[in-house]
mmCIF file of the C-alpha atoms, coordinates in Angstrom:
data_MODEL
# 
_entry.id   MODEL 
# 
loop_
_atom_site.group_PDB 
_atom_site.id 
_atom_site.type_symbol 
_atom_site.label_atom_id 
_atom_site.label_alt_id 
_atom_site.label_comp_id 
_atom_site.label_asym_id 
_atom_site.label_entity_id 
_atom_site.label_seq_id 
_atom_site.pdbx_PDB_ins_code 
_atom_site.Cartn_x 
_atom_site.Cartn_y 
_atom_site.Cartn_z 
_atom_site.occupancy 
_atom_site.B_iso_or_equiv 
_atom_site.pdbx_formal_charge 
_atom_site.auth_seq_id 
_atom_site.auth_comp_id 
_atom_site.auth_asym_id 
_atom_site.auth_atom_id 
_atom_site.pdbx_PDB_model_num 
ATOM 1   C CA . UNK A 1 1   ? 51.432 -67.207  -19.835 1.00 0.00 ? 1   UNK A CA 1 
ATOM 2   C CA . UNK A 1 2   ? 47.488 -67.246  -19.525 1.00 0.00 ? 2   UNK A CA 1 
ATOM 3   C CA . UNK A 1 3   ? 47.161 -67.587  -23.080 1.00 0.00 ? 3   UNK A CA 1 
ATOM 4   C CA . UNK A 1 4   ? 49.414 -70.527  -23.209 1.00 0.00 ? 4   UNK A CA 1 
ATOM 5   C CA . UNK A 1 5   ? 47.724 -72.383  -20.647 1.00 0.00 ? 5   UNK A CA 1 
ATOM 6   C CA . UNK A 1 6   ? 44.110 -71.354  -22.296 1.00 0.00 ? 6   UNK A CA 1 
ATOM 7   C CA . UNK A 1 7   ? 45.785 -73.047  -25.734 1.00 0.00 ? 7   UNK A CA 1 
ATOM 8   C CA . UNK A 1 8   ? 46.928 -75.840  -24.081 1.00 0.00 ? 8   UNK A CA 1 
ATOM 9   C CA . UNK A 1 9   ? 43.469 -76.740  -22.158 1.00 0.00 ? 9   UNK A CA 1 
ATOM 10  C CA . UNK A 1 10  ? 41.491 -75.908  -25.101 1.00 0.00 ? 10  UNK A CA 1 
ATOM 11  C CA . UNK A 1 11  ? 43.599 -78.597  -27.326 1.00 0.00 ? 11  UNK A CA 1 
ATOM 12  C CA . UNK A 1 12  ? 43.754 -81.098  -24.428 1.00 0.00 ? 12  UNK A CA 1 
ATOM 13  C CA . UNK A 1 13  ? 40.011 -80.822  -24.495 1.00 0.00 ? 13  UNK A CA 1 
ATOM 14  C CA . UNK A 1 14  ? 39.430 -81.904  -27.951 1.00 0.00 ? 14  UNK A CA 1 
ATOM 15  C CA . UNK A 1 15  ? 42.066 -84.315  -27.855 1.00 0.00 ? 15  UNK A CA 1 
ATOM 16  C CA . UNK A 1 16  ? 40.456 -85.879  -25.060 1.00 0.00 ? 16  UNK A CA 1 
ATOM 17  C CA . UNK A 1 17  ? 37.133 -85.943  -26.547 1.00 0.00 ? 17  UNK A CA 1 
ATOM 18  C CA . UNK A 1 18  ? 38.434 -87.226  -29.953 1.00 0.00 ? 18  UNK A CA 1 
ATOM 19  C CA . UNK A 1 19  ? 40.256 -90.217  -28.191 1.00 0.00 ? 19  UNK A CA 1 
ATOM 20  C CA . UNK A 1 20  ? 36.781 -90.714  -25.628 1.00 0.00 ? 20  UNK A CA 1 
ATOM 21  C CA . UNK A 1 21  ? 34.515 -90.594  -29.539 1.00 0.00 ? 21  UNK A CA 1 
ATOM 22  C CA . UNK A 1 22  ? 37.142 -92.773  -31.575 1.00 0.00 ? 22  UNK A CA 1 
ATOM 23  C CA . UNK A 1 23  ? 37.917 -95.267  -28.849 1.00 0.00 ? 23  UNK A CA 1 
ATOM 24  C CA . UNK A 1 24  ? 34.790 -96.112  -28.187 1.00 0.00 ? 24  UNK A CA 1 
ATOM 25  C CA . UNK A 1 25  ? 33.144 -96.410  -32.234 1.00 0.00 ? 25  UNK A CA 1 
ATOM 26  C CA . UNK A 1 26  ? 36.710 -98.766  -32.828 1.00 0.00 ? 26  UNK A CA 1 
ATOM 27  C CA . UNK A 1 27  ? 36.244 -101.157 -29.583 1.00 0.00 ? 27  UNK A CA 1 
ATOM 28  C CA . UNK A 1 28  ? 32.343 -101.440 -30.933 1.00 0.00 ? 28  UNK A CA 1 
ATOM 29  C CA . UNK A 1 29  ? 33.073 -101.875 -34.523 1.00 0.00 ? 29  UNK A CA 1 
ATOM 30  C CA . UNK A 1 30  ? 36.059 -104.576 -33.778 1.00 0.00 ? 30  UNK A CA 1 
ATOM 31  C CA . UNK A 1 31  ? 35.635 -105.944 -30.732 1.00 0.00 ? 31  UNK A CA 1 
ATOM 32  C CA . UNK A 1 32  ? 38.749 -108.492 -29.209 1.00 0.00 ? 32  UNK A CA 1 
ATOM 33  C CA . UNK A 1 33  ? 41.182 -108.623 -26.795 1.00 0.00 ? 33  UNK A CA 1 
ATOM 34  C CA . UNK A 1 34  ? 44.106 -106.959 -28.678 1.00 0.00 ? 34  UNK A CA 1 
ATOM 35  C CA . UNK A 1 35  ? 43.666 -103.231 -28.262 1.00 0.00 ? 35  UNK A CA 1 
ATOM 36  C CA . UNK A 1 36  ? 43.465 -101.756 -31.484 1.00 0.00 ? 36  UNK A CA 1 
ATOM 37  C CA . UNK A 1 37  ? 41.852 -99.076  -30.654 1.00 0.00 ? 37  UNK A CA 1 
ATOM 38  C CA . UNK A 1 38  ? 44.706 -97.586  -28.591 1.00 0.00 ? 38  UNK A CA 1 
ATOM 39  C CA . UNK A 1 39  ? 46.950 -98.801  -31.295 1.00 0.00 ? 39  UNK A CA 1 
ATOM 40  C CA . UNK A 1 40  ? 45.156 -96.508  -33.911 1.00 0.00 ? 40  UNK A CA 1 
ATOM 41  C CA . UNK A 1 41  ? 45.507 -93.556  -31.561 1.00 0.00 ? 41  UNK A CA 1 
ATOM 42  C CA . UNK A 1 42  ? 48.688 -93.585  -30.658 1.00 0.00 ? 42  UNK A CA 1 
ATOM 43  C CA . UNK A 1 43  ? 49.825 -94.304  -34.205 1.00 0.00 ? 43  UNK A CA 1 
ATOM 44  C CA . UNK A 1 44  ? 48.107 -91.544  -35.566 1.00 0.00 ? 44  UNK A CA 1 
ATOM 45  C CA . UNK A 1 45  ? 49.151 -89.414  -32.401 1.00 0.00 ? 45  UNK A CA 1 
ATOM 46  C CA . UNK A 1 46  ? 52.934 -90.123  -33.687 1.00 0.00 ? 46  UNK A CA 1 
ATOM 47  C CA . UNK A 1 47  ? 52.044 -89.577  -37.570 1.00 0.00 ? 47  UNK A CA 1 
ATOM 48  C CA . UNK A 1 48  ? 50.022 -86.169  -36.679 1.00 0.00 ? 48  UNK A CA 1 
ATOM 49  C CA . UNK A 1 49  ? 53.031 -84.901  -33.950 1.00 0.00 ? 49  UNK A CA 1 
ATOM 50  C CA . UNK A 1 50  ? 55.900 -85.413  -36.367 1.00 0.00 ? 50  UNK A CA 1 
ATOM 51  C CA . UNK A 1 51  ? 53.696 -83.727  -38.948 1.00 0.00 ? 51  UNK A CA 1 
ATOM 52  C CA . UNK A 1 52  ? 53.005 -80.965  -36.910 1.00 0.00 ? 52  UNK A CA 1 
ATOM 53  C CA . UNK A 1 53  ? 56.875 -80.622  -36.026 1.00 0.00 ? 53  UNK A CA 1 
ATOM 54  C CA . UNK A 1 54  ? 57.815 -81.066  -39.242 1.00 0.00 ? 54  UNK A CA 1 
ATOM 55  C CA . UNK A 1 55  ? 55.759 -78.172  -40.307 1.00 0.00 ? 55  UNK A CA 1 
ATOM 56  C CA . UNK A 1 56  ? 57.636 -75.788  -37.811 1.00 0.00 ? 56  UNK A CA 1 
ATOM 57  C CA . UNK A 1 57  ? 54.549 -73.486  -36.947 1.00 0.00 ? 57  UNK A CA 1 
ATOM 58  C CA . UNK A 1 58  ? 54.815 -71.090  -34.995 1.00 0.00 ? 58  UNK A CA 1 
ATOM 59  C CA . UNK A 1 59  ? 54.654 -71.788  -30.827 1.00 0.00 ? 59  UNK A CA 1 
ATOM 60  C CA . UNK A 1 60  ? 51.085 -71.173  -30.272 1.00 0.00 ? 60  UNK A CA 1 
ATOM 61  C CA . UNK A 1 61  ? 49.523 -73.739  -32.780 1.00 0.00 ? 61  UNK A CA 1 
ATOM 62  C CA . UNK A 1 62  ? 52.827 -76.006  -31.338 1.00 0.00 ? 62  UNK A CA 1 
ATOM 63  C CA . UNK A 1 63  ? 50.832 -75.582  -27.318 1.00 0.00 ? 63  UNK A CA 1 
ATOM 64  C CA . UNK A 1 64  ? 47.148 -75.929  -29.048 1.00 0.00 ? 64  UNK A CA 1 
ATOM 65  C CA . UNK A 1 65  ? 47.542 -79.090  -31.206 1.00 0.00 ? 65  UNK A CA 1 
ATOM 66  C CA . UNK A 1 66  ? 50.954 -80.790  -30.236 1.00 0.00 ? 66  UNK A CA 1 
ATOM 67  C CA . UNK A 1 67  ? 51.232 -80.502  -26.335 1.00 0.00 ? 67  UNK A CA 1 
ATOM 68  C CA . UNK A 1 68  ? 47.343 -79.877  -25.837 1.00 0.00 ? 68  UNK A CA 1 
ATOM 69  C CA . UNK A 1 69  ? 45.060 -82.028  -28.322 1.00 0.00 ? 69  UNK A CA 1 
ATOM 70  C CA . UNK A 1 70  ? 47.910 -84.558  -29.279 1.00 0.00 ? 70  UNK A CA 1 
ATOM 71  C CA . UNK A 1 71  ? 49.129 -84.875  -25.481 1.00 0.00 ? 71  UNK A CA 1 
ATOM 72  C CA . UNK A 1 72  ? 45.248 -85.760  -24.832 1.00 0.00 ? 72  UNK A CA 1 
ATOM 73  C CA . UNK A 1 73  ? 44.562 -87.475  -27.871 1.00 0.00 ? 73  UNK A CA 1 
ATOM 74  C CA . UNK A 1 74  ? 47.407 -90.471  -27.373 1.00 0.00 ? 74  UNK A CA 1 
ATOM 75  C CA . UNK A 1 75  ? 47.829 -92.524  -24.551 1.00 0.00 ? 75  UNK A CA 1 
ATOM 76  C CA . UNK A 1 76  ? 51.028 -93.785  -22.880 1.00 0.00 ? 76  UNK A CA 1 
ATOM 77  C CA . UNK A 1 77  ? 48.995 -94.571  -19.886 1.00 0.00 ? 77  UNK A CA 1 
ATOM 78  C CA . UNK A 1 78  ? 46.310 -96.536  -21.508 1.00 0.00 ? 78  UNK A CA 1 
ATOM 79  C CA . UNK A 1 79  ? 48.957 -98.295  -23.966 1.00 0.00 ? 79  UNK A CA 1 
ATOM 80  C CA . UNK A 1 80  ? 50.595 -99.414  -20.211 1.00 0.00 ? 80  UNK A CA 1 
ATOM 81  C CA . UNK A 1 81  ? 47.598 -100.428 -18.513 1.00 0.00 ? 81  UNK A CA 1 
ATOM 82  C CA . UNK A 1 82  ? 46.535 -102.631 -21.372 1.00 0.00 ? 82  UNK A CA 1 
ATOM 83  C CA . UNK A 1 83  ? 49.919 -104.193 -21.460 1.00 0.00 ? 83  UNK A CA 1 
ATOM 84  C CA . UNK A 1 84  ? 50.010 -105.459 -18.194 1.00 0.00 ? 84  UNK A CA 1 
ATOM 85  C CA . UNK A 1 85  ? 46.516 -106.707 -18.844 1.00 0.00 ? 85  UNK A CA 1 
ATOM 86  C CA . UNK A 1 86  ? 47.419 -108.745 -21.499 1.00 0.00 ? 86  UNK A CA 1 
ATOM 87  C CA . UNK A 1 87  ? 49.892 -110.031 -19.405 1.00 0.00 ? 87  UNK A CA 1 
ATOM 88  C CA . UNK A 1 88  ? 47.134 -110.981 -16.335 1.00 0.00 ? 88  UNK A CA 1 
ATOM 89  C CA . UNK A 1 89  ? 46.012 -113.170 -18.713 1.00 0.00 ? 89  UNK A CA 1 
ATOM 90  C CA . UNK A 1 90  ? 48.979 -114.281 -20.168 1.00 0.00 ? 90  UNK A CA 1 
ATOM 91  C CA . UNK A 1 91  ? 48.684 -113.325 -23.627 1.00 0.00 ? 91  UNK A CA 1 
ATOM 92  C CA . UNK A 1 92  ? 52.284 -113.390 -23.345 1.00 0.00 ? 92  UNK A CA 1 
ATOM 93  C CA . UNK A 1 93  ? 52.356 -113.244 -27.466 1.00 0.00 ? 93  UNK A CA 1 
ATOM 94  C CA . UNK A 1 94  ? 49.667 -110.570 -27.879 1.00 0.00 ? 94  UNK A CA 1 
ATOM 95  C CA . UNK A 1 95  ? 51.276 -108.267 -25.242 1.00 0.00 ? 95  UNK A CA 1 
ATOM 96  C CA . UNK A 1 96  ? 54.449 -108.858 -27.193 1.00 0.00 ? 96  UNK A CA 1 
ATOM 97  C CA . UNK A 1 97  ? 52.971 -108.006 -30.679 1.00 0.00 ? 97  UNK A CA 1 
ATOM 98  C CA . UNK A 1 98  ? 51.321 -104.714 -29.085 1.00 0.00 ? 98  UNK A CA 1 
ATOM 99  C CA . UNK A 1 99  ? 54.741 -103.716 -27.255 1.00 0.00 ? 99  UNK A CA 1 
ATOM 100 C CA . UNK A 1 100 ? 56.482 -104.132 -30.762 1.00 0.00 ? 100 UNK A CA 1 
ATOM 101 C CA . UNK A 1 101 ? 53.985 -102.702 -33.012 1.00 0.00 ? 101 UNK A CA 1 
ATOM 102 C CA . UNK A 1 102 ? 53.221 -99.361  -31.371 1.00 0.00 ? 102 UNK A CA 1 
ATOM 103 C CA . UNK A 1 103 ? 56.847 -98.815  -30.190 1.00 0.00 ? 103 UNK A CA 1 
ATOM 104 C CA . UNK A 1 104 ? 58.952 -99.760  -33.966 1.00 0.00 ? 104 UNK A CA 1 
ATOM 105 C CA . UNK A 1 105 ? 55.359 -98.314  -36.336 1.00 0.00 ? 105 UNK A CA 1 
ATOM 106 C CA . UNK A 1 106 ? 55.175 -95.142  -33.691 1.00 0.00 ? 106 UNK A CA 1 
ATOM 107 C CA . UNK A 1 107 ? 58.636 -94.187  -34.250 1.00 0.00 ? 107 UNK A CA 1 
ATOM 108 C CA . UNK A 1 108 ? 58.308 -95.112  -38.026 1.00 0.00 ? 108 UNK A CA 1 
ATOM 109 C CA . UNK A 1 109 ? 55.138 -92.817  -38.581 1.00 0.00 ? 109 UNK A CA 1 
ATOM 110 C CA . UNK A 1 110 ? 56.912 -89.891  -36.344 1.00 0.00 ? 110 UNK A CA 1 
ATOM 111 C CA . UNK A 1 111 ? 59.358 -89.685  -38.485 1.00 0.00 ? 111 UNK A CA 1 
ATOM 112 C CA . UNK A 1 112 ? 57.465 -90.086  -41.748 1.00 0.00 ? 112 UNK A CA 1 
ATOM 113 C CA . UNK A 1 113 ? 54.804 -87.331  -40.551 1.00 0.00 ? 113 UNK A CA 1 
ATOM 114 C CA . UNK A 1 114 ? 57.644 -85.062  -39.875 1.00 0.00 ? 114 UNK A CA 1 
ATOM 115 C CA . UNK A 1 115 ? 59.466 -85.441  -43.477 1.00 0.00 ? 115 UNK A CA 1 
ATOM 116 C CA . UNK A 1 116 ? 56.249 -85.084  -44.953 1.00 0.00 ? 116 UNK A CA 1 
ATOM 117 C CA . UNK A 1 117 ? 55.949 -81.609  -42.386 1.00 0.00 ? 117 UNK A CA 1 
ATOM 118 C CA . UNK A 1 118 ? 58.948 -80.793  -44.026 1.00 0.00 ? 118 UNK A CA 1 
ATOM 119 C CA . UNK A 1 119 ? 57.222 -80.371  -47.371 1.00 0.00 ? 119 UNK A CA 1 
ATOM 120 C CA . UNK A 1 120 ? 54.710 -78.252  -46.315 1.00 0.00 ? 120 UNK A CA 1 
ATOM 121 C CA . UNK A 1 121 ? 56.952 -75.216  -45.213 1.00 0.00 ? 121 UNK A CA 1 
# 
């Protein structure tokens, strides 16, 4: 059970320094209102899970990278907050676009990471 936990906070550490590092060079290299840069992680977050799945590794590297570094590398919160943002200033059409994109492309790219998984067993 210690072990577990130890995978889990070493992933969620990376993760979370991955999303702090990659966040930050994205809003600086393309700065605007619509939130790319949580929109590249989470995509990527979806690709990389289903991968990961698809693979079927064993339960350790499953607590390490899936529930530790991918749970702290995406978002939901974030992808929320900046939602309801968009909405405060009634970017009713960007909010819209963000909401569509990351929900329809992050299902899309979950299920093409883990087909592609599949290939790798």
């Amino acid at each position: 059970m210690i072990f577990n936990i130890a995978l889990v906070a070493a992933g969620g550490f990376f993760g979370a320094m991955s999303r702090f590092g990659l966040s930050n060079l994205i809003k600086r290299r393309y700065p605007t209102t619509f939130p790319f840069a949580t929109l590249f992680i989470n995509l990527l977050g979806s690709f990389l899970l289903g991968f990961l799945f698809g693979m079927n590794l064993d339960r350790s590297w499953n607590l390490l990278i899936g529930t530790g570094f991918m749970g702290a590398f995406t978002t939901f919160s974030t992808f929320k907050l900046e939602n309801i943002q968009l909405l405060e200033k009634r970017l009713w059409k960007v909010a819209a676009l963000y909401v569509v994109i990351s929900y329809t492309c992050g299902v899309l790219l979950a299920f093409l990471g883990l087909s592609l998984g599949h290939l790798f067993i």
